[in-house]
PDB file of C-alpha atoms and ligand atoms in Angstrom:
ATOM      1  CA  MET A 589      95.926  96.608  99.007  1.00 71.00           C
ATOM      2  CA  LYS A 590      98.255  94.594 101.216  1.00 69.00           C
ATOM      3  CA  GLY A 591      98.804  95.855 104.734  1.00 71.00           C
ATOM      4  CA  GLN A 592      96.070  98.449 104.699  1.00 76.00           C
ATOM      5  CA  GLU A 593      94.455  96.914 107.819  1.00 83.00           C
ATOM      6  CA  TRP A 594      97.747  95.789 109.336  1.00 85.00           C
ATOM      7  CA  TYR A 595      99.023  99.357 109.734  1.00 92.00           C
ATOM      8  CA  GLN A 596      95.814 100.593 111.400  1.00 90.00           C
ATOM      9  CA  ALA A 597      96.647  98.830 114.681  1.00 91.00           C
ATOM     10  CA  ASP A 598      98.057 101.023 117.457  1.00 92.00           C
ATOM     11  CA  ASP A 599     100.664  98.444 118.540  1.00 94.00           C
ATOM     12  CA  VAL A 600     101.895  97.896 114.955  1.00 94.00           C
ATOM     13  CA  ALA A 601     102.283 101.674 114.524  1.00 95.00           C
ATOM     14  CA  ALA A 602     103.947 102.156 117.914  1.00 96.00           C
ATOM     15  CA  GLU A 603     106.528  99.427 117.170  1.00 96.00           C
ATOM     16  CA  TYR A 604     107.045 100.278 113.489  1.00 95.00           C
ATOM     17  CA  ASP A 605     110.229 102.357 113.771  1.00 95.00           C
ATOM     18  CA  ASP A 606     111.827 100.316 116.557  1.00 93.00           C
ATOM     19  CA  LYS A 607     111.290  96.996 114.786  1.00 92.00           C
ATOM     20  CA  ARG A 608     112.830  98.163 111.530  1.00 92.00           C
ATOM     21  CA  PHE A 609     115.242 100.966 112.299  1.00 93.00           C
ATOM     22  CA  SER A 610     116.942 100.170 115.600  1.00 90.00           C
ATOM     23  CA  GLN A 611     120.148  98.114 115.875  1.00 89.00           C
ATOM     24  CA  GLY A 612     121.540  97.429 112.392  1.00 89.00           C
ATOM     25  CA  GLY A 613     118.329  98.808 110.925  1.00 91.00           C
ATOM     26  CA  GLN A 614     119.641 102.323 111.590  1.00 94.00           C
ATOM     27  CA  LEU A 615     121.853 102.074 108.555  1.00 94.00           C
ATOM     28  CA  ILE A 616     118.832 101.179 106.395  1.00 95.00           C
ATOM     29  CA  ASP A 617     117.011 104.259 107.692  1.00 96.00           C
ATOM     30  CA  ARG A 618     120.067 106.403 106.868  1.00 96.00           C
ATOM     31  CA  ARG A 619     120.452 104.912 103.386  1.00 96.00           C
ATOM     32  CA  GLU A 620     116.780 105.400 102.510  1.00 97.00           C
ATOM     33  CA  LYS A 621     116.866 109.012 103.702  1.00 98.00           C
ATOM     34  CA  GLU A 622     120.043 109.624 101.705  1.00 98.00           C
ATOM     35  CA  ALA A 623     118.341 108.212  98.575  1.00 98.00           C
ATOM     36  CA  VAL A 624     115.352 110.542  99.009  1.00 98.00           C
ATOM     37  CA  LEU A 625     117.499 113.607  99.720  1.00 98.00           C
ATOM     38  CA  GLU A 626     119.855 112.941  96.799  1.00 98.00           C
ATOM     39  CA  ALA A 627     116.900 112.615  94.439  1.00 98.00           C
ATOM     40  CA  ILE A 628     115.109 115.767  95.572  1.00 98.00           C
ATOM     41  CA  MET A 629     118.004 118.173  96.214  1.00 96.00           C
ATOM     42  CA  PRO A 630     117.684 121.118  96.701  1.00 97.00           C
ATOM     43  CA  VAL A 631     114.928 120.425  99.198  1.00 97.00           C
ATOM     44  CA  GLU A 632     114.444 123.930 100.583  1.00 97.00           C
ATOM     45  CA  ASP A 633     111.092 125.489  99.611  1.00 97.00           C
ATOM     46  CA  ARG A 634     110.174 122.490  97.462  1.00 98.00           C
ATOM     47  CA  ASN A 635     106.500 121.621  97.552  1.00 98.00           C
ATOM     48  CA  VAL A 636     106.466 117.896  98.414  1.00 98.00           C
ATOM     49  CA  LEU A 637     103.763 115.270  98.987  1.00 98.00           C
ATOM     50  CA  GLU A 638     104.760 112.034 100.664  1.00 98.00           C
ATOM     51  CA  ILE A 639     102.150 109.316 100.202  1.00 98.00           C
ATOM     52  CA  ALA A 640     101.986 106.384 102.643  1.00 98.00           C
ATOM     53  CA  CYS A 641     104.163 108.515 104.913  1.00 98.00           C
ATOM     54  CA  GLY A 642     103.643 106.171 107.874  1.00 98.00           C
ATOM     55  CA  THR A 643     105.463 107.418 110.964  1.00 98.00           C
ATOM     56  CA  GLY A 644     106.799 110.406 109.031  1.00 98.00           C
ATOM     57  CA  ARG A 645     110.453 109.391 108.699  1.00 98.00           C
ATOM     58  CA  PHE A 646     110.805 111.276 105.427  1.00 98.00           C
ATOM     59  CA  THR A 647     108.090 113.884 106.027  1.00 98.00           C
ATOM     60  CA  VAL A 648     109.863 115.138 109.156  1.00 98.00           C
ATOM     61  CA  MET A 649     113.317 114.978 107.545  1.00 98.00           C
ATOM     62  CA  LEU A 650     112.113 117.051 104.581  1.00 98.00           C
ATOM     63  CA  ALA A 651     110.394 119.596 106.845  1.00 98.00           C
ATOM     64  CA  GLU A 652     113.611 119.935 108.869  1.00 98.00           C
ATOM     65  CA  ARG A 653     115.385 120.845 105.638  1.00 98.00           C
ATOM     66  CA  GLY A 654     112.904 123.541 104.688  1.00 98.00           C
ATOM     67  CA  ALA A 655     110.550 121.722 102.298  1.00 98.00           C
ATOM     68  CA  ASP A 656     106.898 122.627 102.240  1.00 97.00           C
ATOM     69  CA  VAL A 657     105.676 119.102 102.905  1.00 98.00           C
ATOM     70  CA  VAL A 658     102.427 117.150 103.311  1.00 98.00           C
ATOM     71  CA  GLY A 659     102.455 113.547 104.583  1.00 98.00           C
ATOM     72  CA  LEU A 660      99.431 111.434 103.665  1.00 98.00           C
ATOM     73  CA  ASP A 661      98.602 107.992 105.037  1.00 98.00           C
ATOM     74  CA  ILE A 662      95.521 105.830 105.397  1.00 97.00           C
ATOM     75  CA  SER A 663      96.380 104.811 108.976  1.00 97.00           C
ATOM     76  CA  ALA A 664      95.478 107.175 111.809  1.00 97.00           C
ATOM     77  CA  ALA A 665      97.755 105.199 114.130  1.00 97.00           C
ATOM     78  CA  MET A 666     100.812 105.652 111.873  1.00 97.00           C
ATOM     79  CA  LEU A 667     100.034 109.363 111.447  1.00 98.00           C
ATOM     80  CA  GLN A 668      99.830 109.699 115.229  1.00 98.00           C
ATOM     81  CA  GLN A 669     103.422 108.447 115.460  1.00 98.00           C
ATOM     82  CA  GLY A 670     104.364 110.941 112.751  1.00 98.00           C
ATOM     83  CA  ARG A 671     102.826 113.817 114.685  1.00 98.00           C
ATOM     84  CA  LYS A 672     104.824 112.829 117.784  1.00 98.00           C
ATOM     85  CA  LYS A 673     108.004 112.727 115.718  1.00 98.00           C
ATOM     86  CA  ALA A 674     107.298 116.126 114.169  1.00 98.00           C
ATOM     87  CA  LYS A 675     106.687 117.616 117.619  1.00 98.00           C
ATOM     88  CA  ALA A 676     109.930 116.166 118.977  1.00 98.00           C
ATOM     89  CA  ALA A 677     111.795 117.619 115.992  1.00 98.00           C
ATOM     90  CA  ASN A 678     110.108 121.008 116.408  1.00 98.00           C
ATOM     91  CA  VAL A 679     108.614 121.001 112.926  1.00 98.00           C
ATOM     92  CA  ALA A 680     104.983 120.265 113.830  1.00 96.00           C
ATOM     93  CA  GLY A 681     103.990 123.766 112.731  1.00 93.00           C
ATOM     94  CA  THR A 682     105.679 123.557 109.335  1.00 93.00           C
ATOM     95  CA  LEU A 683     104.292 120.304 107.938  1.00 98.00           C
ATOM     96  CA  GLU A 684     100.874 118.799 107.483  1.00 98.00           C
ATOM     97  CA  PHE A 685      99.791 115.217 108.136  1.00 98.00           C
ATOM     98  CA  LEU A 686      96.631 114.131 106.389  1.00 98.00           C
ATOM     99  CA  ARG A 687      94.618 110.914 106.525  1.00 98.00           C
ATOM    100  CA  GLY A 688      93.731 109.727 103.049  1.00 98.00           C
ATOM    101  CA  ASP A 689      93.924 107.071 100.369  1.00 97.00           C
ATOM    102  CA  ALA A 690      96.867 107.207  97.969  1.00 98.00           C
ATOM    103  CA  GLY A 691      94.490 105.915  95.294  1.00 97.00           C
ATOM    104  CA  ARG A 692      92.350 109.070  95.471  1.00 98.00           C
ATOM    105  CA  LEU A 693      94.538 111.991  96.394  1.00 98.00           C
ATOM    106  CA  PRO A 694      92.590 115.054  97.588  1.00 98.00           C
ATOM    107  CA  PHE A 695      94.638 117.506  95.497  1.00 98.00           C
ATOM    108  CA  PRO A 696      94.234 119.148  92.092  1.00 98.00           C
ATOM    109  CA  ASP A 697      96.403 118.188  89.093  1.00 98.00           C
ATOM    110  CA  ASP A 698     100.058 119.342  89.137  1.00 98.00           C
ATOM    111  CA  HIS A 699      99.782 120.547  92.720  1.00 98.00           C
ATOM    112  CA  PHE A 700     103.226 119.425  94.011  1.00 98.00           C
ATOM    113  CA  ASP A 701     106.802 119.698  92.734  1.00 98.00           C
ATOM    114  CA  THR A 702     107.668 116.237  94.022  1.00 98.00           C
ATOM    115  CA  VAL A 703     105.669 113.216  95.150  1.00 98.00           C
ATOM    116  CA  VAL A 704     107.478 110.572  97.226  1.00 98.00           C
ATOM    117  CA  ALA A 705     106.437 106.996  98.068  1.00 98.00           C
ATOM    118  CA  MET A 706     108.837 104.886 100.129  1.00 98.00           C
ATOM    119  CA  ARG A 707     108.111 101.294 101.157  1.00 96.00           C
ATOM    120  CA  PHE A 708     104.723 101.533  99.533  1.00 97.00           C
ATOM    121  CA  PHE A 709     104.770  99.784  96.162  1.00 96.00           C
ATOM    122  CA  HIS A 710     105.374  96.346  97.697  1.00 93.00           C
ATOM    123  CA  LEU A 711     101.878  96.703  99.209  1.00 93.00           C
ATOM    124  CA  ALA A 712     100.141  97.771  96.001  1.00 94.00           C
ATOM    125  CA  ASP A 713      97.853  95.378  94.131  1.00 92.00           C
ATOM    126  CA  ASP A 714      97.587  97.804  91.227  1.00 95.00           C
ATOM    127  CA  PRO A 715     100.837  99.796  91.098  1.00 97.00           C
ATOM    128  CA  GLU A 716      99.965 101.471  87.789  1.00 98.00           C
ATOM    129  CA  ALA A 717      96.835 103.083  89.278  1.00 98.00           C
ATOM    130  CA  PHE A 718      98.804 104.472  92.237  1.00 98.00           C
ATOM    131  CA  LEU A 719     101.644 105.733  90.049  1.00 98.00           C
ATOM    132  CA  ARG A 720      99.144 107.365  87.721  1.00 98.00           C
ATOM    133  CA  GLU A 721      97.531 109.161  90.669  1.00 98.00           C
ATOM    134  CA  MET A 722     100.945 110.325  91.949  1.00 98.00           C
ATOM    135  CA  ARG A 723     101.739 111.523  88.441  1.00 98.00           C
ATOM    136  CA  ARG A 724      98.476 113.470  88.281  1.00 98.00           C
ATOM    137  CA  VAL A 725      99.314 115.620  91.320  1.00 98.00           C
ATOM    138  CA  SER A 726     103.017 116.112  90.496  1.00 98.00           C
ATOM    139  CA  ARG A 727     104.221 118.758  88.069  1.00 98.00           C
ATOM    140  CA  ASP A 728     107.867 117.682  88.100  1.00 98.00           C
ATOM    141  CA  GLN A 729     109.178 114.661  89.976  1.00 98.00           C
ATOM    142  CA  ILE A 730     108.231 111.285  91.452  1.00 98.00           C
ATOM    143  CA  VAL A 731     110.541 109.358  93.791  1.00 98.00           C
ATOM    144  CA  PHE A 732     109.873 105.837  95.058  1.00 98.00           C
ATOM    145  CA  ASP A 733     111.465 102.527  95.921  1.00 98.00           C
ATOM    146  CA  THR A 734     110.730  98.919  95.022  1.00 96.00           C
ATOM    147  CA  PHE A 735     111.747  95.594  96.538  1.00 93.00           C
ATOM    148  CA  ASN A 736     113.284  93.406  93.890  1.00 90.00           C
ATOM    149  CA  ARG A 737     112.239  90.062  92.517  1.00 86.00           C
ATOM    150  CA  PHE A 738     115.715  88.583  92.018  1.00 78.00           C
ATOM    151  CA  SER A 739     116.966  89.279  95.530  1.00 68.00           C
ATOM    152  CA  ALA A 740     117.457  87.529  98.862  1.00 70.00           C
ATOM    153  CA  ARG A 741     114.105  89.008  99.879  1.00 69.00           C
ATOM    154  CA  SER A 742     112.340  86.592  97.549  1.00 72.00           C
ATOM    155  CA  VAL A 743     113.492  83.724  99.816  1.00 67.00           C
ATOM    156  CA  TYR A 744     111.579  84.965 102.884  1.00 66.00           C
ATOM    157  CA  ASN A 745     108.949  87.136 101.244  1.00 67.00           C
ATOM    158  CA  TRP A 746     106.236  84.502 101.682  1.00 68.00           C
ATOM    159  CA  ALA A 747     106.812  84.492 105.463  1.00 66.00           C
ATOM    160  CA  LEU A 748     106.112  88.224 105.935  1.00 66.00           C
ATOM    161  CA  PRO A 749     102.815  88.943 107.719  1.00 61.00           C
ATOM    162  CA  MET A 750     101.090  90.438 104.695  1.00 61.00           C
ATOM    163  CA  GLY A 751     103.427  89.175 101.960  1.00 63.00           C
ATOM    164  CA  SER A 752     104.802  91.714  99.537  1.00 82.00           C
ATOM    165  CA  ARG A 753     104.990  92.428  95.852  1.00 90.00           C
ATOM    166  CA  LEU A 754     108.436  92.153  94.311  1.00 92.00           C
ATOM    167  CA  TYR A 755     109.352  93.930  91.069  1.00 94.00           C
ATOM    168  CA  SER A 756     111.725  93.257  88.210  1.00 93.00           C
ATOM    169  CA  LYS A 757     113.493  96.185  86.558  1.00 93.00           C
ATOM    170  CA  SER A 758     111.629  95.611  83.325  1.00 93.00           C
ATOM    171  CA  GLU A 759     108.282  95.646  85.117  1.00 96.00           C
ATOM    172  CA  VAL A 760     109.060  99.077  86.589  1.00 97.00           C
ATOM    173  CA  SER A 761     110.264 100.334  83.196  1.00 97.00           C
ATOM    174  CA  VAL A 762     106.921  99.340  81.691  1.00 98.00           C
ATOM    175  CA  LEU A 763     105.099 101.108  84.539  1.00 98.00           C
ATOM    176  CA  LEU A 764     107.109 104.291  83.906  1.00 98.00           C
ATOM    177  CA  ALA A 765     106.338 104.168  80.194  1.00 98.00           C
ATOM    178  CA  LYS A 766     102.619 103.623  80.824  1.00 98.00           C
ATOM    179  CA  THR A 767     102.434 106.574  83.207  1.00 98.00           C
ATOM    180  CA  ASP A 768     104.535 108.957  81.090  1.00 97.00           C
ATOM    181  CA  LEU A 769     107.450 109.171  83.486  1.00 98.00           C
ATOM    182  CA  THR A 770     111.076 109.554  82.464  1.00 98.00           C
ATOM    183  CA  LEU A 771     113.749 107.747  84.430  1.00 98.00           C
ATOM    184  CA  VAL A 772     116.441 110.123  85.721  1.00 98.00           C
ATOM    185  CA  ASP A 773     118.283 107.655  87.896  1.00 96.00           C
ATOM    186  CA  VAL A 774     117.926 104.283  89.584  1.00 96.00           C
ATOM    187  CA  GLU A 775     120.169 103.090  92.401  1.00 94.00           C
ATOM    188  CA  ASP A 776     120.234  99.443  93.473  1.00 92.00           C
ATOM    189  CA  ASP A 777     121.403  98.504  96.933  1.00 90.00           C
ATOM    190  CA  PHE A 778     121.524  95.915  99.724  1.00 89.00           C
ATOM    191  CA  LEU A 779     122.638  92.495  98.571  1.00 89.00           C
ATOM    192  CA  ALA A 780     122.148  91.339 102.154  1.00 87.00           C
ATOM    193  CA  PRO A 781     118.431  91.552 102.925  1.00 83.00           C
ATOM    194  CA  TYR A 782     116.943  94.332 105.058  1.00 81.00           C
ATOM    195  CA  GLY A 783     115.620  91.662 107.418  1.00 80.00           C
ATOM    196  CA  LEU A 784     119.152  90.577 108.310  1.00 86.00           C
ATOM    197  CA  TYR A 785     120.419  94.080 109.115  1.00 87.00           C
ATOM    198  CA  ARG A 786     117.620  94.951 111.454  1.00 83.00           C
ATOM    199  CA  SER A 787     118.016  91.815 113.540  1.00 85.00           C
ATOM    200  CA  ILE A 788     121.715  92.243 114.385  1.00 90.00           C
ATOM    201  CA  PRO A 789     123.734  94.731 116.474  1.00 90.00           C
ATOM    202  CA  ASN A 790     125.163  97.859 114.899  1.00 89.00           C
ATOM    203  CA  GLY A 791     128.789  96.728 114.827  1.00 90.00           C
ATOM    204  CA  LEU A 792     128.056  93.516 112.959  1.00 92.00           C
ATOM    205  CA  ALA A 793     125.641  95.321 110.625  1.00 90.00           C
ATOM    206  CA  ASN A 794     128.371  97.844 109.753  1.00 90.00           C
ATOM    207  CA  ALA A 795     130.799  95.015 108.947  1.00 91.00           C
ATOM    208  CA  ILE A 796     128.265  93.276 106.674  1.00 91.00           C
ATOM    209  CA  ARG A 797     127.423  96.607 105.085  1.00 91.00           C
ATOM    210  CA  SER A 798     131.098  97.182 104.165  1.00 91.00           C
ATOM    211  CA  VAL A 799     131.184  93.833 102.358  1.00 89.00           C
ATOM    212  CA  ASP A 800     127.828  94.605 100.730  1.00 87.00           C
ATOM    213  CA  GLU A 801     129.115  97.960  99.451  1.00 87.00           C
ATOM    214  CA  THR A 802     132.368  96.431  98.198  1.00 89.00           C
ATOM    215  CA  VAL A 803     130.662  93.628  96.294  1.00 84.00           C
ATOM    216  CA  GLY A 804     127.640  95.672  95.167  1.00 79.00           C
ATOM    217  CA  GLY A 805     127.375  98.286  92.438  1.00 75.00           C
ATOM    218  CA  ARG A 806     128.304  95.995  89.548  1.00 79.00           C
ATOM    219  CA  PRO A 807     125.898  94.914  86.815  1.00 74.00           C
ATOM    220  CA  LEU A 808     125.443  91.365  88.174  1.00 73.00           C
ATOM    221  CA  THR A 809     125.200  92.355  91.842  1.00 76.00           C
ATOM    222  CA  ASP A 810     122.862  95.247  90.982  1.00 73.00           C
ATOM    223  CA  HIS A 811     120.604  92.630  89.473  1.00 78.00           C
ATOM    224  CA  LEU A 812     120.514  90.794  92.839  1.00 84.00           C
ATOM    225  CA  ALA A 813     120.066  93.870  95.051  1.00 89.00           C
ATOM    226  CA  SER A 814     117.132  93.869  97.494  1.00 90.00           C
ATOM    227  CA  VAL A 815     115.932  97.375  96.769  1.00 93.00           C
ATOM    228  CA  SER A 816     115.927  99.976  93.996  1.00 95.00           C
ATOM    229  CA  TYR A 817     115.509 103.712  94.506  1.00 97.00           C
ATOM    230  CA  TRP A 818     113.812 105.337  91.485  1.00 98.00           C
ATOM    231  CA  ASN A 819     114.081 109.014  90.613  1.00 98.00           C
ATOM    232  CA  THR A 820     111.736 109.973  87.775  1.00 98.00           C
ATOM    233  CA  ARG A 821     110.466 113.121  86.072  1.00 98.00           C
ATOM    234  CA  VAL A 822     107.112 113.993  84.659  1.00 97.00           C
ATOM    235  CA  ARG A 823     107.408 114.238  80.871  1.00 85.00           C
TER     236      ARG A 823
HETATM  237  C1  SAM B  69     105.657  99.925 105.138  1.00 84.32           C
HETATM  238  S1  SAM B  69     104.792 101.351 105.670  1.00 84.32           S
HETATM  239  C2  SAM B  69     105.857 102.626 105.027  1.00 84.32           C
HETATM  240  C3  SAM B  69     105.789 103.909 105.804  1.00 84.32           C
HETATM  241  C4  SAM B  69     106.821 104.956 105.382  1.00 84.32           C
HETATM  242  N1  SAM B  69     106.684 105.318 103.985  1.00 84.32           N
HETATM  243  C5  SAM B  69     108.210 104.465 105.659  1.00 84.32           C
HETATM  244  O1  SAM B  69     108.961 104.209 104.697  1.00 84.32           O
HETATM  245  O2  SAM B  69     108.585 104.322 106.829  1.00 84.32           O
HETATM  246  C6  SAM B  69     103.432 101.397 104.535  1.00 84.32           C
HETATM  247  C7  SAM B  69     102.453 102.512 104.805  1.00 84.32           C
HETATM  248  O3  SAM B  69     101.509 102.569 103.732  1.00 84.32           O
HETATM  249  C8  SAM B  69     100.266 102.968 104.276  1.00 84.32           C
HETATM  250  N2  SAM B  69      99.207 102.674 103.305  1.00 84.32           N
HETATM  251  C9  SAM B  69      98.778 101.452 102.889  1.00 84.32           C
HETATM  252  N3  SAM B  69      97.820 101.577 101.955  1.00 84.32           N
HETATM  253  C10 SAM B  69      97.628 102.917 101.780  1.00 84.32           C
HETATM  254  C11 SAM B  69      96.771 103.676 100.941  1.00 84.32           C
HETATM  255  N4  SAM B  69      95.925 103.094 100.095  1.00 84.32           N
HETATM  256  N5  SAM B  69      96.853 105.020 101.001  1.00 84.32           N
HETATM  257  C12 SAM B  69      97.708 105.620 101.853  1.00 84.32           C
HETATM  258  N6  SAM B  69      98.544 104.959 102.677  1.00 84.32           N
HETATM  259  C13 SAM B  69      98.508 103.610 102.630  1.00 84.32           C
HETATM  260  C14 SAM B  69     100.201 102.203 105.581  1.00 84.32           C
HETATM  261  O4  SAM B  69      99.227 102.729 106.458  1.00 84.32           O
HETATM  262  C15 SAM B  69     101.642 102.345 106.083  1.00 84.32           C
HETATM  263  O5  SAM B  69     101.787 103.477 106.904  1.00 84.32           O
END
């Protein structure tokens, strides 16, 4: 599993949000949250598990909207950041953060309505095993994202501290078939790589984003998008 050790470090966890979601990265944070909300709606009273929840960006957002949510992560340091965020948002009493391995979820079969995994599958050595385990504990829906093989990310992927696994659409389709999941919707986005957005000021990021949105959303540009958001149902 890539990054399993990397995310245990206190300084990595403390800097996680700032490094990725300040400056132009704010619009990535917004877009990812929008993708999760759109997929799950209506969120209120939905029983949700977020695996690899990290600093709780989605866990806290879902709790704020009335979901009954558990965030699970293998890193105590990342969970600590999540607990701080939940406290600041006044939802600490309505969600649960749990340390655990996404490969062996401590829940019975069909326990949740929805299981979410964001920014996780690029770390997975054996994505089928993780998806199968998510499928086991979900009675209805699985939502996740993937970083794409035929995208600008592939140019700098090798330089990332722990590398990352990139997926083609057909590879994910095979994974869905093997794990008995039905595709409801897939949205492709970000022709310009995430790494560019988060390193530039907001104003410039917004200008690049407008071009990205204008050019994107067509069959060819979808093929070159950095990320795909997958909304699937249990068969
Ligand atoms: C890139 S971060 C994503 C965090 C969060 N989902 C987000 O989008 O901000 C990846 C997370 O996966 C967690 N992780 C890695 N391997 C894991 C495993 N086997 N089980 C649970 N969490 C794991 C790491 O600790 C880290 O918090």
